[in-house]
Each structure stands twice: as C-alpha cells, then as structure tokens.
C-alpha positions as a printed NumPy array, in Angstrom:
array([[ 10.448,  21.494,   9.221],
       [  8.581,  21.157,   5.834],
       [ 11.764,  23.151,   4.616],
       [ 13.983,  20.097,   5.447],
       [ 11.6  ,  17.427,   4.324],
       [ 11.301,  18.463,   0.682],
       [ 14.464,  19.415,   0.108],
       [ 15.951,  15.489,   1.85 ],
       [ 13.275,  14.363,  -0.813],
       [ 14.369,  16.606,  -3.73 ],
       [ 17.793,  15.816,  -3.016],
       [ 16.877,  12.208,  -3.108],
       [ 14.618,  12.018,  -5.818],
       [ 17.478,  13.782,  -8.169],
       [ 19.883,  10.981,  -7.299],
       [ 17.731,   8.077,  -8.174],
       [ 16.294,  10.025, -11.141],
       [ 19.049,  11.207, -12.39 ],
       [ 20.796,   7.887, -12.652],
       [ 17.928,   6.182, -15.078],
       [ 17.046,   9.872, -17.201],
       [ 13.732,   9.109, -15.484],
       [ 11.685,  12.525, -14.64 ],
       [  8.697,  12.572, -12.156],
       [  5.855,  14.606, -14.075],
       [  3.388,  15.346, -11.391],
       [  0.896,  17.151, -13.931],
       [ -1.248,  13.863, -14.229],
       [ -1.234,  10.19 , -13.228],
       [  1.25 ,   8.302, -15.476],
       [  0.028,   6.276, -17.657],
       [  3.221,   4.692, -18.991],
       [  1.677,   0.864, -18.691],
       [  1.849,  -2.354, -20.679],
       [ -0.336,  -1.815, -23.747],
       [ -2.364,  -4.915, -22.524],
       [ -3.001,  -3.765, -18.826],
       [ -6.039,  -4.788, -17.093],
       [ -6.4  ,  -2.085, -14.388],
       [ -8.74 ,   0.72 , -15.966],
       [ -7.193,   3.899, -16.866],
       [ -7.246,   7.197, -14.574],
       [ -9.743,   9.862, -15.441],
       [ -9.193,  13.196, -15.658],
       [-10.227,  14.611, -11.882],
       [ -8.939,  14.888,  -9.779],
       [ -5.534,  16.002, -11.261],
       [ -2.274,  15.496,  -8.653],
       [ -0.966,  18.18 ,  -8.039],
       [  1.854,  20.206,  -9.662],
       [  3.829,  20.467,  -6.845],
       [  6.335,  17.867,  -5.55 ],
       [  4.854,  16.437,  -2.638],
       [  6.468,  17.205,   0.955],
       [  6.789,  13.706,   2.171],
       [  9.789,  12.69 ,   3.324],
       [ 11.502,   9.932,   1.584],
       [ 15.074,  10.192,   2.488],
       [ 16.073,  10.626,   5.729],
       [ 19.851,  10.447,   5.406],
       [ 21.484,  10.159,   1.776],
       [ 24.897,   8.295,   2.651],
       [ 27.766,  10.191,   1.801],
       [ 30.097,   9.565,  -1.415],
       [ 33.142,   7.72 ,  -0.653],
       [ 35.683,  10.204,  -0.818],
       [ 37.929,   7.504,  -2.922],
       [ 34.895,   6.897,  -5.573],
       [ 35.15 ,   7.737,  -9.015],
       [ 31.929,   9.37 ,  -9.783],
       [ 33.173,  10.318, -12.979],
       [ 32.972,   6.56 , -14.532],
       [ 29.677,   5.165, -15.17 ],
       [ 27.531,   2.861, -13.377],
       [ 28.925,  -1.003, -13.085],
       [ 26.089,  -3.209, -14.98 ],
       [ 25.845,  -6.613, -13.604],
       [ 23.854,  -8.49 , -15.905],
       [ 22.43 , -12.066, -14.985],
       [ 22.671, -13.827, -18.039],
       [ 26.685, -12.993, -17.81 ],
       [ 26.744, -15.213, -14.568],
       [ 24.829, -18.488, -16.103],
       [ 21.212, -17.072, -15.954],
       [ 19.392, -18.783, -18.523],
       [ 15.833, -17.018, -19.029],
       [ 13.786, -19.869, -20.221],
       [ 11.121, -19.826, -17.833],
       [ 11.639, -23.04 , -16.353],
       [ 15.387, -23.268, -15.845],
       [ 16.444, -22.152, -11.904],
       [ 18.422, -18.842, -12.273],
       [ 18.704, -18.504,  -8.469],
       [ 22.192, -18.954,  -8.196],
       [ 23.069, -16.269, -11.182],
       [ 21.064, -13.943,  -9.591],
       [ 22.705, -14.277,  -6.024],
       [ 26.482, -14.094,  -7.889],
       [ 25.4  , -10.959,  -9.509],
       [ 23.769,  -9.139,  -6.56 ],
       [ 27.119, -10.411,  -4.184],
       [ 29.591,  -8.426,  -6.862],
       [ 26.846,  -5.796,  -7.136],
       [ 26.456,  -5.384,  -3.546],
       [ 30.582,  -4.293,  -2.974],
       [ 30.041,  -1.424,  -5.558],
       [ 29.084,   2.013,  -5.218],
       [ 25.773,   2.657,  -7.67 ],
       [ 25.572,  -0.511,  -8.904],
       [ 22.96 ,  -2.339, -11.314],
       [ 21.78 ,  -6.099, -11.226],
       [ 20.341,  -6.266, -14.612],
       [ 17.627,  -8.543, -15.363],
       [ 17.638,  -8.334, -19.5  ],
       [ 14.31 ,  -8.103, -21.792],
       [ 13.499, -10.852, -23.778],
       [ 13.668, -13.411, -20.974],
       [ 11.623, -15.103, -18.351],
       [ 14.   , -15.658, -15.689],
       [ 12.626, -18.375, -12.476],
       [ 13.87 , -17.896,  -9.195],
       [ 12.922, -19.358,  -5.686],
       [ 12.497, -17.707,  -2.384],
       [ 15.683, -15.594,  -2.319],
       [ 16.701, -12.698,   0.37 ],
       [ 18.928, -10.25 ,  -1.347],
       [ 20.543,  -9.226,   1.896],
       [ 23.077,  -5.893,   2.66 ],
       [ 24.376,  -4.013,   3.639],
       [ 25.667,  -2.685,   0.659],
       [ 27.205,   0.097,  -1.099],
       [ 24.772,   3.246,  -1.772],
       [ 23.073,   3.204,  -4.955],
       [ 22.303,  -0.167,  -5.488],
       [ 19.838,  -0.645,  -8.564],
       [ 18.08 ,  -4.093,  -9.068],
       [ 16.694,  -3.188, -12.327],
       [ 14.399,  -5.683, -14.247],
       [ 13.656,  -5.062, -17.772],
       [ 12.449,  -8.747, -18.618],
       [  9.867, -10.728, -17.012],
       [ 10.802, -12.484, -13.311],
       [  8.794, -15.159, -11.686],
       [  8.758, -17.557,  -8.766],
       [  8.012, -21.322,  -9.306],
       [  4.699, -22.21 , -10.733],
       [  2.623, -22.917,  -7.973],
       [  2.889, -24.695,  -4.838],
       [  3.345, -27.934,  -5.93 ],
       [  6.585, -26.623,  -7.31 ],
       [  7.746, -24.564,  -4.411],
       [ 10.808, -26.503,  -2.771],
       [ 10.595, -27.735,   0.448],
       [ 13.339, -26.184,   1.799],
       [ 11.882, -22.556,   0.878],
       [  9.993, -20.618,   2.827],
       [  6.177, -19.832,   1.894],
       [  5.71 , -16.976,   3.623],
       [  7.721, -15.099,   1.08 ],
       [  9.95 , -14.952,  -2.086],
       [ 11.641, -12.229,  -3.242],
       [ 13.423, -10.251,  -0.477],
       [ 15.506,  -7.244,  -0.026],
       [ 16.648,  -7.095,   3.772],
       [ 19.409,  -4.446,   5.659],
       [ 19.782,  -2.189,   2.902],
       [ 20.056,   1.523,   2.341],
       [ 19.964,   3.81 ,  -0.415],
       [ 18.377,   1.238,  -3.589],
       [ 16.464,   1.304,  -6.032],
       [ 13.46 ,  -1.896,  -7.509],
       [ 12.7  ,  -0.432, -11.32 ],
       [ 12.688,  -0.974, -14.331],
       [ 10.286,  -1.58 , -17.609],
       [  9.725,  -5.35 , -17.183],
       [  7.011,  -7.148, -15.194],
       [  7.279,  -9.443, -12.005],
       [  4.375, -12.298, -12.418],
       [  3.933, -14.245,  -9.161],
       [  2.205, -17.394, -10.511],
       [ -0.501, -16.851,  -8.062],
       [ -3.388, -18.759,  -9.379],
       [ -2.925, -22.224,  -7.794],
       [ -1.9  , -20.014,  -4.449],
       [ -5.253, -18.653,  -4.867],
       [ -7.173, -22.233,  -5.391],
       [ -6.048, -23.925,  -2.013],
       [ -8.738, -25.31 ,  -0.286],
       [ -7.607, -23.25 ,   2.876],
       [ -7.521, -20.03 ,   1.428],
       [-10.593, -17.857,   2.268],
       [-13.063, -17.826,  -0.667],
       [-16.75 , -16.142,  -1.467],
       [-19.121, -18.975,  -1.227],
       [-22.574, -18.505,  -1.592],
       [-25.143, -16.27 ,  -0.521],
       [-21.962, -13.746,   0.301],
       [-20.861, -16.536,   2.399],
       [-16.686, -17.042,   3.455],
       [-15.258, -19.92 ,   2.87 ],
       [-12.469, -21.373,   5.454],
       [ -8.741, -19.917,   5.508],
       [ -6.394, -19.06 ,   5.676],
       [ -3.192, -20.485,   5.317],
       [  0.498, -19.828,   4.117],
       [  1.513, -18.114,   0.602],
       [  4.383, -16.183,  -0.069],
       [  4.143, -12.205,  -0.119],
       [  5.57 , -11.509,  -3.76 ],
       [  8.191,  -8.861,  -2.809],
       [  9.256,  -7.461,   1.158],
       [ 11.161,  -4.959,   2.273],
       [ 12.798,  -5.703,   5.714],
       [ 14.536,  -3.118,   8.018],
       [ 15.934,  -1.139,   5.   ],
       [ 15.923,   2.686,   4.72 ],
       [ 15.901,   5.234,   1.548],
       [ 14.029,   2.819,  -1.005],
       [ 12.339,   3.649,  -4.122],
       [ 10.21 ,   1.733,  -6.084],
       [  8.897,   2.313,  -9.722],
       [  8.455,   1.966, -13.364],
       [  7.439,  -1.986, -12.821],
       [  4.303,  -3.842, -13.61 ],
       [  3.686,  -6.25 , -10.642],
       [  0.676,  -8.845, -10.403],
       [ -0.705, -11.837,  -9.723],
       [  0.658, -12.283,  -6.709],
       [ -0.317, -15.427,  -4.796],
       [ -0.571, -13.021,  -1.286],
       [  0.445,  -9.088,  -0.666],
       [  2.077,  -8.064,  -3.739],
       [  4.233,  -5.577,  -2.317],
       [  5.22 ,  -5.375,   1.471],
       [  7.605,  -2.788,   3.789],
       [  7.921,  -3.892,   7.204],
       [ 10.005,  -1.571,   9.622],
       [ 11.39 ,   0.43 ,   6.872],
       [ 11.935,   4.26 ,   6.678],
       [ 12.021,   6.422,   3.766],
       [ 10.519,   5.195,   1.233],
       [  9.564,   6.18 ,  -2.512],
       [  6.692,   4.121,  -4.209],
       [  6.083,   5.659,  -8.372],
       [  4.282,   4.986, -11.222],
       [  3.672,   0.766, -10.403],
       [  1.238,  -0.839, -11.787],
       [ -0.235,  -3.735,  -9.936],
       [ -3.109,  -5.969, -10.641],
       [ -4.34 ,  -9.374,  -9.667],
       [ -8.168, -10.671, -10.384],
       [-10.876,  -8.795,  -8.241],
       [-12.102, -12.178,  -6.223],
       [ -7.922, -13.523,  -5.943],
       [ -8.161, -13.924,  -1.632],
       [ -5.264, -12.026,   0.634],
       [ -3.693, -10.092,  -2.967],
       [ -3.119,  -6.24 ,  -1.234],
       [ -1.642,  -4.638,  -3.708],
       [  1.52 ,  -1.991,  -1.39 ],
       [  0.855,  -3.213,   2.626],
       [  3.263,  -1.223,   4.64 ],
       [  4.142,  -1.456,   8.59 ],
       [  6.27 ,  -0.244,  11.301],
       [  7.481,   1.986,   8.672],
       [  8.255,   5.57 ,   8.388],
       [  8.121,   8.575,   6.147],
       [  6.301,   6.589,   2.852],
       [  5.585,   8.322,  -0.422],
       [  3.231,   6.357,  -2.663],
       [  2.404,   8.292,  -6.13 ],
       [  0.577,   8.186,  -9.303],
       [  0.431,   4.455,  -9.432],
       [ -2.441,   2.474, -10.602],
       [ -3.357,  -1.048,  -8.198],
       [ -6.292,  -3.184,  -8.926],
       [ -6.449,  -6.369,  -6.791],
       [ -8.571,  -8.8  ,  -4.787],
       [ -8.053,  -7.208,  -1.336],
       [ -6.811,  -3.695,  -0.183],
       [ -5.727,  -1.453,  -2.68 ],
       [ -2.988,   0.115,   0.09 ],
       [ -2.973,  -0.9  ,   3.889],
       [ -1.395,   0.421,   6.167],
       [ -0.352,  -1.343,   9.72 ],
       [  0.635,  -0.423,  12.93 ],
       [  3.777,   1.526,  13.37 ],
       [  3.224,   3.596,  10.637],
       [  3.839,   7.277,  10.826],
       [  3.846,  10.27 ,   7.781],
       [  2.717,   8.324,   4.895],
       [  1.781,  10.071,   1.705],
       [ -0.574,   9.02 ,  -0.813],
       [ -1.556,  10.932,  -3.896],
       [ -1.897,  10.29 ,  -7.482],
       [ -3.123,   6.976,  -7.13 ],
       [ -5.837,   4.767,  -9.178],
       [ -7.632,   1.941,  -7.082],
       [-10.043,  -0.726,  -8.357],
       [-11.516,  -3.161,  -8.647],
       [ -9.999,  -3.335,  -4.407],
       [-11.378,  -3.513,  -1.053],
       [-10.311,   0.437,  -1.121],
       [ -7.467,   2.416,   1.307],
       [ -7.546,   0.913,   5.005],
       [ -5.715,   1.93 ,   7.83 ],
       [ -6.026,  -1.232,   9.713],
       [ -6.972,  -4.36 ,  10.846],
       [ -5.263,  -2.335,  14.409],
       [ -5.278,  -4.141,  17.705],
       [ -5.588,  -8.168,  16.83 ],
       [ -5.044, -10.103,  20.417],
       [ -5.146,  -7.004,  22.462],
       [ -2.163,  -5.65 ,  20.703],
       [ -1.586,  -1.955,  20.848],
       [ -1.046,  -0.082,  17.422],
       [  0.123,   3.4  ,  17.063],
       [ -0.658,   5.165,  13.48 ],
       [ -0.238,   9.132,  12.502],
       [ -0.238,  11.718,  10.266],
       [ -1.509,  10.193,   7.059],
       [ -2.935,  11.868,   4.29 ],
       [ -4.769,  10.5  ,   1.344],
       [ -5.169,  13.228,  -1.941],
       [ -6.217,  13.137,  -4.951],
       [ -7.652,   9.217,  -5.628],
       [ -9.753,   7.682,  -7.421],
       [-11.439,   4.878,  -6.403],
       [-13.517,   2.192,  -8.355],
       [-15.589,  -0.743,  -8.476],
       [-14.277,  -1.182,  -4.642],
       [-15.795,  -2.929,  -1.406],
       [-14.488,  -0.231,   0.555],
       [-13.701,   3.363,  -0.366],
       [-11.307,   5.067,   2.596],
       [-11.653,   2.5  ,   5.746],
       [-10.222,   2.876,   9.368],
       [-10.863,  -0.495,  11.18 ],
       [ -9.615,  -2.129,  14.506],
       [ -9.965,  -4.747,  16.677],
       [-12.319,  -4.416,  20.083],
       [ -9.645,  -5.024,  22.955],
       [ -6.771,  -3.162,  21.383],
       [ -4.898,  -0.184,  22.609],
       [ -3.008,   2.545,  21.015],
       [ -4.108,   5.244,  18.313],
       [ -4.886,   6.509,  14.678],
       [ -4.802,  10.309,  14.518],
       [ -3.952,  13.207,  12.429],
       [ -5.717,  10.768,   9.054],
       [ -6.963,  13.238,   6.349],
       [ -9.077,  11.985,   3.271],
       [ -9.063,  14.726,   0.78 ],
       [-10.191,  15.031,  -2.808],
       [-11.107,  11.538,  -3.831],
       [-13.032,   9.944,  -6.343],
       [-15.528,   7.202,  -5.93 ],
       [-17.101,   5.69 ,  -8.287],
       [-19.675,   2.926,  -7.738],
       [-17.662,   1.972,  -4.506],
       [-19.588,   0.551,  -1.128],
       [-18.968,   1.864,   2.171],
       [-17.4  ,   5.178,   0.559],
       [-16.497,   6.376,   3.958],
       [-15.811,   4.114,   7.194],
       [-14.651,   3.937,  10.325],
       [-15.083,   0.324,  12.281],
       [-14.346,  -0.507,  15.767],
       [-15.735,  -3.319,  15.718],
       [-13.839,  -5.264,  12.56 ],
       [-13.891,  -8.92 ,  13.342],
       [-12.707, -11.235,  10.528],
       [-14.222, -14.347,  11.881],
       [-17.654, -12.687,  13.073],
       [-17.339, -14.275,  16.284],
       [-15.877, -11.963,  18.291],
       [-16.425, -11.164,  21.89 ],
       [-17.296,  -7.337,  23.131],
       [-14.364,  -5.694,  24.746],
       [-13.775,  -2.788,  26.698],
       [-10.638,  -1.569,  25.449],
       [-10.218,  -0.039,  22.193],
       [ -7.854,   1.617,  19.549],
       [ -8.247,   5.232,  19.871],
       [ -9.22 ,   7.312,  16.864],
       [ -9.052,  11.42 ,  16.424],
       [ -8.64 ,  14.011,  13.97 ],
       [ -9.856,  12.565,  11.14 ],
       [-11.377,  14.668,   7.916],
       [-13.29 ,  13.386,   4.924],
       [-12.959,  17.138,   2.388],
       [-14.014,  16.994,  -0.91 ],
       [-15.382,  13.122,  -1.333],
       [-17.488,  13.101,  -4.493],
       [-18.799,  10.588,  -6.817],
       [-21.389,   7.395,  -6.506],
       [-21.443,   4.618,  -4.012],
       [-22.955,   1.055,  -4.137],
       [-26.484,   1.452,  -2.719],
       [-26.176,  -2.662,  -0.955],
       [-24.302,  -0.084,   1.86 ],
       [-25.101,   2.841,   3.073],
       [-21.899,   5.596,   2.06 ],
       [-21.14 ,   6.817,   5.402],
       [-20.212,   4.507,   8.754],
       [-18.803,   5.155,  11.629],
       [-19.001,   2.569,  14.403],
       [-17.007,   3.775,  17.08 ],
       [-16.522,   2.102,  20.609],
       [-19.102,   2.129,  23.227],
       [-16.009,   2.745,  25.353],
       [-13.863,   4.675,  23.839],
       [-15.638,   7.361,  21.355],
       [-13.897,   8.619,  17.806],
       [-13.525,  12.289,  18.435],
       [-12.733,  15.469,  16.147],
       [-14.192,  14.299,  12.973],
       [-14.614,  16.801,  10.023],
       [-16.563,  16.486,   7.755],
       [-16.27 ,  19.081,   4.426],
       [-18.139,  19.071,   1.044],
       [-18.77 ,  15.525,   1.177],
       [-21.505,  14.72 ,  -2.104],
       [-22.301,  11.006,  -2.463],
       [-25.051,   9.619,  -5.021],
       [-26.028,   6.468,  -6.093],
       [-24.476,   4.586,  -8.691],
       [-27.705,   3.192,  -9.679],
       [-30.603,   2.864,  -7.401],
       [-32.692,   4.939,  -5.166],
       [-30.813,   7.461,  -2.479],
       [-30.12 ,   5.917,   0.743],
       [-30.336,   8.833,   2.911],
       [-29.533,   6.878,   6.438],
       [-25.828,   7.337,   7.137],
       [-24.598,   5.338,   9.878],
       [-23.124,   6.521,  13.118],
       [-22.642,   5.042,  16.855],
       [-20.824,   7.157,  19.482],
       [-19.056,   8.992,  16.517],
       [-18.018,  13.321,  17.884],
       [-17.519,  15.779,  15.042],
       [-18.224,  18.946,  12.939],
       [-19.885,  19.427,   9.631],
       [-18.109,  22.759,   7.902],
       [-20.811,  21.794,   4.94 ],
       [-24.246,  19.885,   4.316],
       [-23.409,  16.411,   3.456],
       [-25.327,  14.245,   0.57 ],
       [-26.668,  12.255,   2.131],
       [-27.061,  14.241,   5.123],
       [-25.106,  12.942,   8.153],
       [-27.224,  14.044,  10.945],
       [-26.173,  10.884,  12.934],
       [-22.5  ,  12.735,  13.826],
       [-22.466,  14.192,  17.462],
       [-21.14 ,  17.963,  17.763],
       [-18.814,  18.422,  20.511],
       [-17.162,  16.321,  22.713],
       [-18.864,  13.297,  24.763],
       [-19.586,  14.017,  28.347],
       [-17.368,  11.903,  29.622],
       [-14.039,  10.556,  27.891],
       [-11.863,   8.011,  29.228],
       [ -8.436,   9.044,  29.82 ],
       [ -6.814,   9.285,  26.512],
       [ -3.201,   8.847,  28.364],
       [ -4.25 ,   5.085,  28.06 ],
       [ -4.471,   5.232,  24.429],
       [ -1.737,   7.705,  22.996],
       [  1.268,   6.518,  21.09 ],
       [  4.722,   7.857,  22.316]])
C-alpha cells in the first residue's frame, strides 16, 4: 500500500513540478523567503528527511485528453491583458474572473497575476470544474479591500478568495497575498488579551483569506501569505492535497489568524514551510484522515492542535497523523490534542516525533476538557483518544506551565500512550518537575525529563465500550 501511495505522489509531484522547473529539495527546510520576512529562520535540527515523504497527495491524476496537444506550451492568461489595472485601489475583480473563465476551458492553463502590481479584488469563488492543470500563479502582490469598512455589502465576510469543485491545480508563485487584516483584527467583537491574561468578548465574522472547497489533487507553494484578518489558509472536504515551502505570518497577538486549518479532508502533505501567526500554527478538524507534516517552522503560534473536536455534542473522527521533524518557538502550545466534554467520535493512530521546542508552554498536551468560554458544564460523553506517541521531544518549555498535560475524561480514559526519549528543560527558570496527568494509560520506553510518573501503565479496569466512540 505504501508502494501505491508514493508512487500516486511521485507521479504527481513530477507533473506540477515539472511544469514551473520547480524541484522539491528535501535536504533542509527552504528558505527561499522575502528578504524582509518576519517569521525567524529554521535552525539546523532537526533536518527533514532525505526521502520523499509517503503521503499521499494524488489520489487520481486525470487522464490527458487524447485530442490535447501536449507538445505546445502552456496557455498564459495574464490579468492585466483583460483590463486588470494593478494600482492597489482600482477593483480588478472582473479581469480576474474573465481570465480564470478562458483559463478554466484549457488543459494546463495559467491565470497570471504579473510582478510589479498590487492588484484588489473582493470576495470572489473561482469555481470548476475545469480542465486538469489549472495554475493560478501570482507573481505580484494580491489583496482584498482594506478593511471592513470597505468590504461591499453584497460580499460575503466569511471569506474572500475561493477555489471551489476543482481537480488537479495548482496556487504558486513568487508574489505575496496581503489580507489587510489589521482593522479585522481591531473590532470590538473580536476576542482580545485584556488584562491580567484576561479575554476580551468575541467573536464575530471575518473572512478566511484563502479556502479550498470540495476540490481534489491541490498543491500549494512558493507564496508568501499573511496578515490575514481570520485563518489564512483553509481546506474543507478536500482530498489530496500538497502544501510546500509557504511562508505565512501575521502578528503574534492578531485574534482567530491559523496559519493552514484543514477539515473533512483527506490524504494532506504539508512540508518545509515556515508559519508564524496569532493562533494555531496548523489545525486540524474533524474528518481528517492521513495528514503529513514535516519540515515545518512554527512560531511565534499557539503550536500544532488536533482539535477543538466535539463542539455541541458533535462527533469527530480523526486518524493517522504524524507530525516529524518541527520546530517549534516562542508558542502557547507545543503539539495539542483538545476536545469538547459531550462529544463522540475519535483521534487515534497521532504520532509526535522529532520536534523542537524552544521556549514553548504546554510542550506536550492532551485536553478533554477544552472549553473556550470557561463555562462549561461536565459531561459524560467524550471524544475518544488512543495510540498516541510523543518520540524524541527535546528542547525548553515556558516554566508559567508545566511541559507535560494530559487531562483525559473521567469517563472515557486516553489509552496507549507512548512516551520515548522525551527531554524538556526550562527556558529560563527553575525545573518544574510536576507533569500533569488525570486518567491518562500508557508506557514509558525511556525516563522522561521531567519525569512523568503521573502516566498509568496498562489499561484501566474498566473501559467503556469503545464501539460508542470509533469512527467508521
């Protein structure tokens, strides 16, 4: 089976490659950014590895049309040829929707957003489905209206810049999408520190930067995204998709600003990327199964999180996700699972390997018992979580936290937890040597620093019936 998954993402990876001269180099994070980048720069450990990664990322390359001439180059659809003007200021949406409509009807096609411009757009769905090969390739600088004061009525503000039914394209390029997200980010409903590590209300609507929507075989790189005013990046019920060398970044206190959020969606590769934002580095949702992430740079971010799972008693199914060879930074959270009490559903098969902290809080974390409001009432019912390992976690936490928490369900416990050559120290401070653990089942293969004597071996006596909680 691990045959068949490289070679669909080999096969795929040489098609999209192949068509911009652009060749994945594994050997080390990338660090092909804007000379004035604000995300710090990867270190040298842990190194990615030298191996192309087995994730899938294509899980059906359409076929040529037999009556294509692949012999001729790629058709260029450039904006400015269909009245874009590039100003900043000026309204290109309707170039950009003639260009991707003559785009759309050819096979390999590129919408070409030029360097040298600032081209404004409002909240437009790029809709298929098209012909394979589709490139939206922006070498300039693209932006949504400044603000919401300038956001027409008529648009919605839950998003702006969406690609919806397609299969088989490409988002790249060597230019920068700014979202404008400052005055998003200043709304007197949007959730805000306040003192004393108090919350202030929120929150309330801002558009998600860029979505994927029930598309398939999508890849994702070369662009500098930031400043969004909510998730920068989102896939929701997607499958196959390839996420390389971005850069994202929005300030570390901007509310909601995720920098890649990704649910119901399948088979995700997200590699040597750098993402420094004001909420999750990378979430991941329910629905999500075989994700891949490796390569990456986080920070400043509220770290990796599987989760929020199980809002309003929902159930949430989530497998087989691996996290390898991170760093994280300057963080909130390092590698989080957290769900809602009252859910139903499950997270297994999670493994945390080879990571990076450095001066992070809450290194290592499992929550059962995540409640955004703080009022929450205790419920039975919970989000089951197994087989998950924390190998090789190294580097300094936060000492305001302890490292290590799990806080598992009085109900339902996490079982099969593994815990390998895990060596935490404080960034600067004294050792806290009191990890935290509630109704938490697992196996230490090595000492821990700080020890985690608080883990249960075995099994609990008594486990509810864990038909209730598995995913189909």
């Amino acid at each position: 089976m691990k045959i068949i998954i490289f070679l669909s993402l080999l096969v795929f990876s040489m098609n999209v490659e192949g068509r911009y001269h652009f060749h994945k180099n594994q050997k080390k994070a990338s660090s092909d950014h804007p000379p004035n980048a604000s995300i710090p720069q990867p270190q040298p450990q842990p190194q990615p590895p030298v191996y192309p990664p087995s994730v899938p990322s294509d899980p059906g390359s359409a076929p040529t049309d037999p009556g294509e001439d692949t012999d001729s180059g790629p058709c260029v659809f450039d904006v400015t040829d269909y009245g874009a003007i590039g100003d900043g200021s000026t309204d290109d949406t309707p170039a950009f929707k003639a260009a991707w409509k003559d785009a759309c009807a050819v096979a390999s096609a590129t919408v070409l957003v030029p360097s040298g411009c600032t081209f404004m757009i409002t909240s437009t769905i790029f809709s298929g489905p098209c012909k394979p090969g589709l490139v939206f390739q922006v070498d300039g600088i693209l932006t949504p209206p400044a603000g919401p004061d300038c956001w027409p009525e008529k648009d919605s503000k839950k998003q702006w810049l969406v690609f919806y039914k397609l299969d088989n394209m490409t988002l790249t390029g060597t230019g920068t999408i700014e979202g404008n997200g400052q005055d998003w980010w200043d709304l007197p409903c949007k959730p805000h520190r306040g003192p004393g590590g108090s919350t202030l209300p929120g929150p309330c609507d801002s558009p998600t930067l860029i979505r994927f929507f029930m598309s398939s075989n999508l890849h994702l790189s070369g662009l500098r995204i930031q400043n969004s005013p909510m998730f920068h990046v989102k896939f929701d019920g997607c499958e196959g998709v390839m996420i390389d060398k971005v850069s994202i970044s929005s300030p570390k206190l901007s509310p909601n600003t995720d920098g890649i959020h990704i649910e119901n969606t399948k088979s995700v590769g997200i590699y040597n990327s750098m993402i420094g934002n004001g909420d999750d580095c990378i979430s991941i949702g329910p629905g999500c199964i075989n994700v891949d992430i490796e390569g990456v740079t986080c920070g400043p971010s509220h770290g990796i999180s599987i989760g929020s799972l199980g809002v309003h008693n929902s159930q949430a199914c989530v497998s087989n996700i691996t996290v390898s060879n991170v760093i994280i930074r300057d963080s909130d959270n390092g590698v989080r699972i957290k769900t809602w009490q009252g859910g139903a559903g499950s997270v297994t098969g999670i493994a945390f390997e080879n990571i990076q902290m450095e001066n992070v809080r809450n290194c290592a974390i499992i929550d059962q018992y995540y409640c955004a409001n703080k009022n929450c009432e205790n419920q039975t019912s919970a989000v089951y979580v197994r087989d998950i390992s924390f190998r090789n976690i190294k580097g300094t936490y936060d000492v305001r936290s302890p490292p290590i928490h799990f806080a598992c369900s009085d109900s339902v416990a996490c079982t099969n937890i593994t815990m390998s050559e895990v060596e935490l120290l404080p960034f600067e401070g004294e050792l806290v040597d009191d990890p935290f653990c509630w109704n938490a089942y697992g196996v230490q293969e090595t000492l821990t620093i700080p020890p985690i004597d608080c883990l249960q071996d075995g099994m609990p006596q008594s486990v509810s019936d864990e038909g209730v909680y598995e995913c189909s």
